[in-house]
Amino acid sequence: DAKTTQPNSMESNEEEPVHLPCNHSTISGTDYIHWYRQLPSQGPEYVIHGLTSNVNNRMASLAIAEDRKSSTLILHRATLRDAAVYYCILRDVTGRGGNNDMRFGAGTRLTVKP
Amino acid sequence: NAGVTQTPKFRVLKTGQSMTLLCAQDMNHEYMYWYRQDPGMGLRLIHYSVGEGTTAKGEVPDGYNVSRLKKQNFLLGLESAAPSQTSVYFCASIKQGERPDRAGGSSEQYFGPGTRLTVT
């Protein structure tokens, strides 16, 4: 099963951009790259996802390497409310990955300093 | 549209007691999931369901049972609670894609607020 590797923690200053890396060297051609974040004492929430091309939405941008073996979640201007654990997850395109589907690792704990 | 709701929010059980956690979603989603999260850890998949009447084991299914009698509800049962089951439990759902063979890969997962369970 494809797995992801993320740094345990990162720090950022408020109002500065943040680049959160994720390695997924065993990704298959049918895996989507999803990012979720979990604020303190809450359930995870969807941030963004992509397959091959870079993606932008109101929350963040997702940059995907050309070989798809790594990706980077970009928060353009970090705020104190962005302090959370960020999870990079692979999801099979059929959605039927079952036991191997949507496996959450420990994620990256982002600290935002004022 | 309430999204994904979980009942109860908190519960304290004694070892050996049983209980059922209820997850409900009003988005007509096909897929539903139960995860547990221990302190400082990521989420681990317990059981999941790809449709009404179907369930399957996840990464850590031992000690739990599930049922999906109605599309909108996914129940998680603990028949004989143990201290090792002290955790925060999250339910989630994903809609099916437009094509059955592209069921959910590109769909976002919606999570409930969690149930904090303590077994003494």
PDB file of C-alpha atoms in Angstrom:
ATOM      1  CA  ASP A   1       0.000   0.000   0.000  1.00  0.00           C
ATOM      2  CA  ALA A   2       1.222   3.450  -0.842  1.00  0.00           C
ATOM      3  CA  LYS A   3       2.353   5.463   2.161  1.00  0.00           C
ATOM      4  CA  THR A   4       3.317   9.044   2.813  1.00  0.00           C
ATOM      5  CA  THR A   5       6.146  10.609   4.793  1.00  0.00           C
ATOM      6  CA  GLN A   6       5.860  14.032   6.420  1.00  0.00           C
ATOM      7  CA  PRO A   7       8.013  15.977   8.895  1.00  0.00           C
ATOM      8  CA  ASN A   8       6.722  15.700  12.454  1.00  0.00           C
ATOM      9  CA  SER A   9       6.551  19.447  13.000  1.00  0.00           C
ATOM     10  CA  MET A  10       7.124  22.817  11.371  1.00  0.00           C
ATOM     11  CA  GLU A  11       7.021  26.410  12.528  1.00  0.00           C
ATOM     12  CA  SER A  12       5.992  29.518  10.687  1.00  0.00           C
ATOM     13  CA  ASN A  13       5.570  33.199  11.393  1.00  0.00           C
ATOM     14  CA  GLU A  14       2.196  34.792  11.002  1.00  0.00           C
ATOM     15  CA  GLU A  15       1.549  36.382   7.609  1.00  0.00           C
ATOM     16  CA  GLU A  16       4.360  34.398   5.973  1.00  0.00           C
ATOM     17  CA  PRO A  17       3.965  31.572   3.444  1.00  0.00           C
ATOM     18  CA  VAL A  18       4.267  27.979   4.613  1.00  0.00           C
ATOM     19  CA  HIS A  19       5.382  25.019   2.516  1.00  0.00           C
ATOM     20  CA  LEU A  20       4.432  21.640   3.959  1.00  0.00           C
ATOM     21  CA  PRO A  21       6.188  18.746   2.189  1.00  0.00           C
ATOM     22  CA  CYS A  22       5.009  15.186   1.664  1.00  0.00           C
ATOM     23  CA  ASN A  23       6.869  12.269   0.122  1.00  0.00           C
ATOM     24  CA  HIS A  24       4.944   9.428  -1.508  1.00  0.00           C
ATOM     25  CA  SER A  25       7.551   7.571  -3.525  1.00  0.00           C
ATOM     26  CA  THR A  26       5.393   4.442  -3.978  1.00  0.00           C
ATOM     27  CA  ILE A  27       2.347   6.295  -5.304  1.00  0.00           C
ATOM     28  CA  SER A  28       0.436   4.471  -8.017  1.00  0.00           C
ATOM     29  CA  GLY A  29      -1.019   5.978 -11.146  1.00  0.00           C
ATOM     30  CA  THR A  30      -4.531   5.767  -9.752  1.00  0.00           C
ATOM     31  CA  ASP A  31      -3.850   7.538  -6.436  1.00  0.00           C
ATOM     32  CA  TYR A  32      -5.159  11.000  -5.697  1.00  0.00           C
ATOM     33  CA  ILE A  33      -3.165  13.135  -3.255  1.00  0.00           C
ATOM     34  CA  HIS A  34      -5.367  14.539  -0.509  1.00  0.00           C
ATOM     35  CA  TRP A  35      -4.543  16.994   2.260  1.00  0.00           C
ATOM     36  CA  TYR A  36      -6.543  17.331   5.440  1.00  0.00           C
ATOM     37  CA  ARG A  37      -5.945  19.307   8.589  1.00  0.00           C
ATOM     38  CA  GLN A  38      -7.083  18.836  12.159  1.00  0.00           C
ATOM     39  CA  LEU A  39      -7.532  21.803  14.426  1.00  0.00           C
ATOM     40  CA  PRO A  40      -7.259  21.189  18.188  1.00  0.00           C
ATOM     41  CA  SER A  41     -10.152  19.139  19.590  1.00  0.00           C
ATOM     42  CA  GLN A  42     -11.869  18.873  16.204  1.00  0.00           C
ATOM     43  CA  GLY A  43     -12.303  16.293  13.491  1.00  0.00           C
ATOM     44  CA  PRO A  44     -10.124  16.514  10.375  1.00  0.00           C
ATOM     45  CA  GLU A  45     -11.272  18.822   7.618  1.00  0.00           C
ATOM     46  CA  TYR A  46     -10.598  18.689   3.913  1.00  0.00           C
ATOM     47  CA  VAL A  47      -8.042  21.145   2.535  1.00  0.00           C
ATOM     48  CA  ILE A  48      -7.293  20.234  -1.064  1.00  0.00           C
ATOM     49  CA  HIS A  49      -6.593  17.340  -3.404  1.00  0.00           C
ATOM     50  CA  GLY A  50      -5.033  16.721  -6.802  1.00  0.00           C
ATOM     51  CA  LEU A  51      -3.945  14.041  -9.243  1.00  0.00           C
ATOM     52  CA  THR A  52      -1.232  15.383 -11.537  1.00  0.00           C
ATOM     53  CA  SER A  53      -1.618  19.126 -11.991  1.00  0.00           C
ATOM     54  CA  ASN A  54      -1.109  21.832  -9.404  1.00  0.00           C
ATOM     55  CA  VAL A  55      -4.331  22.908  -7.719  1.00  0.00           C
ATOM     56  CA  ASN A  56      -5.510  26.094  -6.044  1.00  0.00           C
ATOM     57  CA  ASN A  57      -8.510  26.783  -3.853  1.00  0.00           C
ATOM     58  CA  ARG A  58      -9.511  29.372  -1.292  1.00  0.00           C
ATOM     59  CA  MET A  59      -7.628  27.611   1.486  1.00  0.00           C
ATOM     60  CA  ALA A  60      -4.338  26.598  -0.102  1.00  0.00           C
ATOM     61  CA  SER A  61      -2.373  25.504  -3.140  1.00  0.00           C
ATOM     62  CA  LEU A  62      -1.084  22.039  -3.917  1.00  0.00           C
ATOM     63  CA  ALA A  63       2.099  21.630  -5.913  1.00  0.00           C
ATOM     64  CA  ILE A  64       2.673  18.121  -7.275  1.00  0.00           C
ATOM     65  CA  ALA A  65       6.074  17.001  -8.533  1.00  0.00           C
ATOM     66  CA  GLU A  66       6.266  15.936 -12.130  1.00  0.00           C
ATOM     67  CA  ASP A  67       7.011  12.323 -11.149  1.00  0.00           C
ATOM     68  CA  ARG A  68       4.240  12.532  -8.495  1.00  0.00           C
ATOM     69  CA  LYS A  69       6.546  11.117  -5.836  1.00  0.00           C
ATOM     70  CA  SER A  70       6.215  14.210  -3.695  1.00  0.00           C
ATOM     71  CA  SER A  71       3.878  17.127  -3.156  1.00  0.00           C
ATOM     72  CA  THR A  72       3.808  20.371  -1.223  1.00  0.00           C
ATOM     73  CA  LEU A  73       0.889  22.072   0.467  1.00  0.00           C
ATOM     74  CA  ILE A  74       1.273  25.832   0.327  1.00  0.00           C
ATOM     75  CA  LEU A  75      -0.454  28.209   2.699  1.00  0.00           C
ATOM     76  CA  HIS A  76       0.155  31.607   1.173  1.00  0.00           C
ATOM     77  CA  ARG A  77      -0.188  33.665   4.337  1.00  0.00           C
ATOM     78  CA  ALA A  78      -0.258  31.729   7.582  1.00  0.00           C
ATOM     79  CA  THR A  79      -2.610  32.896  10.293  1.00  0.00           C
ATOM     80  CA  LEU A  80      -2.875  31.792  13.902  1.00  0.00           C
ATOM     81  CA  ARG A  81      -5.992  29.851  12.919  1.00  0.00           C
ATOM     82  CA  ASP A  82      -3.884  27.706  10.574  1.00  0.00           C
ATOM     83  CA  ALA A  83      -2.110  26.096  13.525  1.00  0.00           C
ATOM     84  CA  ALA A  84      -3.105  22.444  13.164  1.00  0.00           C
ATOM     85  CA  VAL A  85      -1.896  18.974  12.251  1.00  0.00           C
ATOM     86  CA  TYR A  86      -1.739  18.575   8.469  1.00  0.00           C
ATOM     87  CA  TYR A  87      -2.167  15.141   6.929  1.00  0.00           C
ATOM     88  CA  CYS A  88      -1.071  14.087   3.457  1.00  0.00           C
ATOM     89  CA  ILE A  89      -3.041  11.037   2.302  1.00  0.00           C
ATOM     90  CA  LEU A  90      -3.283   8.943  -0.837  1.00  0.00           C
ATOM     91  CA  ARG A  91      -6.675   7.821  -2.099  1.00  0.00           C
ATOM     92  CA  ASP A  92      -7.248   5.326  -4.860  1.00  0.00           C
ATOM     93  CA  VAL A  93      -9.236   6.824  -7.719  1.00  0.00           C
ATOM     94  CA  THR A  94     -11.825   4.088  -7.546  1.00  0.00           C
ATOM     95  CA  GLY A  95     -12.463   4.877  -3.917  1.00  0.00           C
ATOM     96  CA  ARG A  96     -12.474   1.179  -3.227  1.00  0.00           C
ATOM     97  CA  GLY A  97      -9.036   0.946  -1.668  1.00  0.00           C
ATOM     98  CA  GLY A  98     -10.731  -0.162   1.486  1.00  0.00           C
ATOM     99  CA  ASN A  99      -8.259  -1.034   4.191  1.00  0.00           C
ATOM    100  CA  ASN A 100      -5.487   0.847   2.453  1.00  0.00           C
ATOM    101  CA  ASP A 101      -7.682   3.793   1.677  1.00  0.00           C
ATOM    102  CA  MET A 102      -7.359   7.135   3.390  1.00  0.00           C
ATOM    103  CA  ARG A 103      -4.599   5.974   5.745  1.00  0.00           C
ATOM    104  CA  PHE A 104      -3.716   8.799   8.130  1.00  0.00           C
ATOM    105  CA  GLY A 105      -0.157   8.952   9.391  1.00  0.00           C
ATOM    106  CA  ALA A 106       0.979  11.172  12.249  1.00  0.00           C
ATOM    107  CA  GLY A 107       0.954  14.254  10.011  1.00  0.00           C
ATOM    108  CA  THR A 108       2.868  17.527  10.434  1.00  0.00           C
ATOM    109  CA  ARG A 109       2.097  19.719  13.403  1.00  0.00           C
ATOM    110  CA  LEU A 110       2.238  23.333  12.232  1.00  0.00           C
ATOM    111  CA  THR A 111       2.916  26.023  14.811  1.00  0.00           C
ATOM    112  CA  VAL A 112       2.269  29.618  13.782  1.00  0.00           C
ATOM    113  CA  LYS A 113       4.064  32.296  15.768  1.00  0.00           C
ATOM    114  CA  PRO A 114       2.605  35.802  16.049  1.00  0.00           C
TER     115      PRO A 114
ATOM    116  CA  ASN B   1     -27.770  20.277   6.240  1.00  0.00           C
ATOM    117  CA  ALA B   2     -26.082  19.071   9.429  1.00  0.00           C
ATOM    118  CA  GLY B   3     -23.274  17.141   7.679  1.00  0.00           C
ATOM    119  CA  VAL B   4     -21.878  14.318   9.816  1.00  0.00           C
ATOM    120  CA  THR B   5     -23.096  14.061  13.391  1.00  0.00           C
ATOM    121  CA  GLN B   6     -21.996  11.730  16.162  1.00  0.00           C
ATOM    122  CA  THR B   7     -23.779  10.602  19.314  1.00  0.00           C
ATOM    123  CA  PRO B   8     -22.761  10.771  22.134  1.00  0.00           C
ATOM    124  CA  LYS B   9     -20.029  13.397  22.413  1.00  0.00           C
ATOM    125  CA  PHE B  10     -18.571  11.964  25.604  1.00  0.00           C
ATOM    126  CA  ARG B  11     -18.917   8.666  27.428  1.00  0.00           C
ATOM    127  CA  VAL B  12     -17.278   6.902  30.352  1.00  0.00           C
ATOM    128  CA  LEU B  13     -17.570   3.118  30.504  1.00  0.00           C
ATOM    129  CA  LYS B  14     -16.427   0.508  32.951  1.00  0.00           C
ATOM    130  CA  THR B  15     -14.431  -2.455  31.699  1.00  0.00           C
ATOM    131  CA  GLY B  16     -16.753  -5.088  30.281  1.00  0.00           C
ATOM    132  CA  GLN B  17     -19.658  -2.749  29.563  1.00  0.00           C
ATOM    133  CA  SER B  18     -21.070  -2.403  26.082  1.00  0.00           C
ATOM    134  CA  MET B  19     -22.168   0.596  24.078  1.00  0.00           C
ATOM    135  CA  THR B  20     -23.020   1.768  20.579  1.00  0.00           C
ATOM    136  CA  LEU B  21     -21.766   4.912  18.908  1.00  0.00           C
ATOM    137  CA  LEU B  22     -24.054   6.419  16.299  1.00  0.00           C
ATOM    138  CA  CYS B  23     -22.914   8.255  13.189  1.00  0.00           C
ATOM    139  CA  ALA B  24     -25.428   9.965  10.942  1.00  0.00           C
ATOM    140  CA  GLN B  25     -24.987  11.875   7.693  1.00  0.00           C
ATOM    141  CA  ASP B  26     -27.578  13.765   5.704  1.00  0.00           C
ATOM    142  CA  MET B  27     -25.574  14.172   2.488  1.00  0.00           C
ATOM    143  CA  ASN B  28     -26.670  10.894   0.863  1.00  0.00           C
ATOM    144  CA  HIS B  29     -23.081   9.645   0.892  1.00  0.00           C
ATOM    145  CA  GLU B  30     -22.343   6.071  -0.064  1.00  0.00           C
ATOM    146  CA  TYR B  31     -19.167   5.490   1.908  1.00  0.00           C
ATOM    147  CA  MET B  32     -18.846   5.760   5.671  1.00  0.00           C
ATOM    148  CA  TYR B  33     -15.882   5.172   7.982  1.00  0.00           C
ATOM    149  CA  TRP B  34     -15.061   4.761  11.659  1.00  0.00           C
ATOM    150  CA  TYR B  35     -11.627   5.851  12.919  1.00  0.00           C
ATOM    151  CA  ARG B  36     -10.032   6.021  16.327  1.00  0.00           C
ATOM    152  CA  GLN B  37      -7.397   8.531  17.369  1.00  0.00           C
ATOM    153  CA  ASP B  38      -5.155   8.002  20.353  1.00  0.00           C
ATOM    154  CA  PRO B  39      -3.272  10.928  21.938  1.00  0.00           C
ATOM    155  CA  GLY B  40      -0.558  12.322  19.666  1.00  0.00           C
ATOM    156  CA  MET B  41      -1.362   9.847  16.923  1.00  0.00           C
ATOM    157  CA  GLY B  42      -2.992   9.959  13.545  1.00  0.00           C
ATOM    158  CA  LEU B  43      -6.333   8.349  12.784  1.00  0.00           C
ATOM    159  CA  ARG B  44      -6.573   4.587  12.386  1.00  0.00           C
ATOM    160  CA  LEU B  45      -9.361   2.980  10.393  1.00  0.00           C
ATOM    161  CA  ILE B  46     -11.538   0.566  12.371  1.00  0.00           C
ATOM    162  CA  HIS B  47     -14.291  -0.416   9.930  1.00  0.00           C
ATOM    163  CA  TYR B  48     -15.820   1.053   6.833  1.00  0.00           C
ATOM    164  CA  SER B  49     -18.854   0.637   4.597  1.00  0.00           C
ATOM    165  CA  VAL B  50     -19.210   1.157   0.866  1.00  0.00           C
ATOM    166  CA  GLY B  51     -22.988   1.057   0.930  1.00  0.00           C
ATOM    167  CA  GLU B  52     -26.127   0.142   2.831  1.00  0.00           C
ATOM    168  CA  GLY B  53     -25.951  -3.383   4.161  1.00  0.00           C
ATOM    169  CA  THR B  54     -22.199  -3.786   3.576  1.00  0.00           C
ATOM    170  CA  THR B  55     -19.297  -3.431   5.996  1.00  0.00           C
ATOM    171  CA  ALA B  56     -15.618  -4.327   5.960  1.00  0.00           C
ATOM    172  CA  LYS B  57     -12.700  -4.422   8.362  1.00  0.00           C
ATOM    173  CA  GLY B  58     -10.127  -1.688   8.491  1.00  0.00           C
ATOM    174  CA  GLU B  59      -6.724  -1.503  10.098  1.00  0.00           C
ATOM    175  CA  VAL B  60      -7.748  -2.105  13.742  1.00  0.00           C
ATOM    176  CA  PRO B  61     -11.112  -3.943  13.804  1.00  0.00           C
ATOM    177  CA  ASP B  62     -10.643  -6.205  16.838  1.00  0.00           C
ATOM    178  CA  GLY B  63     -13.076  -5.539  19.679  1.00  0.00           C
ATOM    179  CA  TYR B  64     -15.519  -3.606  17.483  1.00  0.00           C
ATOM    180  CA  ASN B  65     -18.538  -4.432  15.359  1.00  0.00           C
ATOM    181  CA  VAL B  66     -20.440  -2.249  12.923  1.00  0.00           C
ATOM    182  CA  SER B  67     -23.742  -2.160  11.098  1.00  0.00           C
ATOM    183  CA  ARG B  68     -25.100  -0.124   8.191  1.00  0.00           C
ATOM    184  CA  LEU B  69     -28.804  -0.922   8.080  1.00  0.00           C
ATOM    185  CA  LYS B  70     -29.689   2.494   6.699  1.00  0.00           C
ATOM    186  CA  LYS B  71     -27.649   4.496   4.219  1.00  0.00           C
ATOM    187  CA  GLN B  72     -27.497   7.521   6.459  1.00  0.00           C
ATOM    188  CA  ASN B  73     -26.419   5.715   9.644  1.00  0.00           C
ATOM    189  CA  PHE B  74     -23.269   3.807  10.580  1.00  0.00           C
ATOM    190  CA  LEU B  75     -23.162   2.234  14.027  1.00  0.00           C
ATOM    191  CA  LEU B  76     -20.017   1.253  15.929  1.00  0.00           C
ATOM    192  CA  GLY B  77     -20.442  -1.232  18.760  1.00  0.00           C
ATOM    193  CA  LEU B  78     -18.197  -2.224  21.619  1.00  0.00           C
ATOM    194  CA  GLU B  79     -19.454  -5.510  23.075  1.00  0.00           C
ATOM    195  CA  SER B  80     -17.080  -5.653  26.046  1.00  0.00           C
ATOM    196  CA  ALA B  81     -15.154  -2.430  26.540  1.00  0.00           C
ATOM    197  CA  ALA B  82     -11.475  -2.533  27.525  1.00  0.00           C
ATOM    198  CA  PRO B  83      -9.192   0.278  28.755  1.00  0.00           C
ATOM    199  CA  SER B  84      -7.227  -0.042  25.490  1.00  0.00           C
ATOM    200  CA  GLN B  85     -10.312   1.266  23.698  1.00  0.00           C
ATOM    201  CA  THR B  86     -10.046   4.616  25.445  1.00  0.00           C
ATOM    202  CA  SER B  87      -9.769   6.978  22.512  1.00  0.00           C
ATOM    203  CA  VAL B  88     -11.474   9.628  20.428  1.00  0.00           C
ATOM    204  CA  TYR B  89     -13.669   8.105  17.740  1.00  0.00           C
ATOM    205  CA  PHE B  90     -14.353   9.879  14.462  1.00  0.00           C
ATOM    206  CA  CYS B  91     -16.894   9.017  11.836  1.00  0.00           C
ATOM    207  CA  ALA B  92     -16.563  10.165   8.245  1.00  0.00           C
ATOM    208  CA  SER B  93     -18.344   9.870   4.929  1.00  0.00           C
ATOM    209  CA  ILE B  94     -17.558  10.311   1.239  1.00  0.00           C
ATOM    210  CA  LYS B  95     -19.975  10.678  -1.625  1.00  0.00           C
ATOM    211  CA  GLN B  96     -19.867   8.366  -4.572  1.00  0.00           C
ATOM    212  CA  GLY B  97     -18.564   9.850  -7.779  1.00  0.00           C
ATOM    213  CA  GLU B  98     -20.642  10.170 -10.906  1.00  0.00           C
ATOM    214  CA  ARG B  99     -19.238   6.922 -12.259  1.00  0.00           C
ATOM    215  CA  PRO B 100     -19.382   3.795 -10.073  1.00  0.00           C
ATOM    216  CA  ASP B 101     -15.831   2.869 -11.048  1.00  0.00           C
ATOM    217  CA  ARG B 102     -14.631   6.311  -9.931  1.00  0.00           C
ATOM    218  CA  ALA B 103     -16.498   6.064  -6.700  1.00  0.00           C
ATOM    219  CA  GLY B 104     -14.674   8.341  -4.327  1.00  0.00           C
ATOM    220  CA  GLY B 105     -11.071   8.914  -5.283  1.00  0.00           C
ATOM    221  CA  SER B 106     -11.598  12.540  -6.105  1.00  0.00           C
ATOM    222  CA  SER B 107     -14.167  13.241  -3.414  1.00  0.00           C
ATOM    223  CA  GLU B 108     -13.511  14.960  -0.132  1.00  0.00           C
ATOM    224  CA  GLN B 109     -14.144  13.179   3.136  1.00  0.00           C
ATOM    225  CA  TYR B 110     -16.402  14.796   5.712  1.00  0.00           C
ATOM    226  CA  PHE B 111     -15.730  14.142   9.389  1.00  0.00           C
ATOM    227  CA  GLY B 112     -17.927  14.290  12.450  1.00  0.00           C
ATOM    228  CA  PRO B 113     -16.918  16.162  15.622  1.00  0.00           C
ATOM    229  CA  GLY B 114     -15.789  13.019  17.430  1.00  0.00           C
ATOM    230  CA  THR B 115     -16.794  10.979  20.480  1.00  0.00           C
ATOM    231  CA  ARG B 116     -14.439  10.957  23.441  1.00  0.00           C
ATOM    232  CA  LEU B 117     -14.641   7.539  25.119  1.00  0.00           C
ATOM    233  CA  THR B 118     -12.951   6.633  28.385  1.00  0.00           C
ATOM    234  CA  VAL B 119     -12.926   3.056  29.652  1.00  0.00           C
ATOM    235  CA  THR B 120     -11.945   2.648  33.293  1.00  0.00           C
TER     236      THR B 120
END
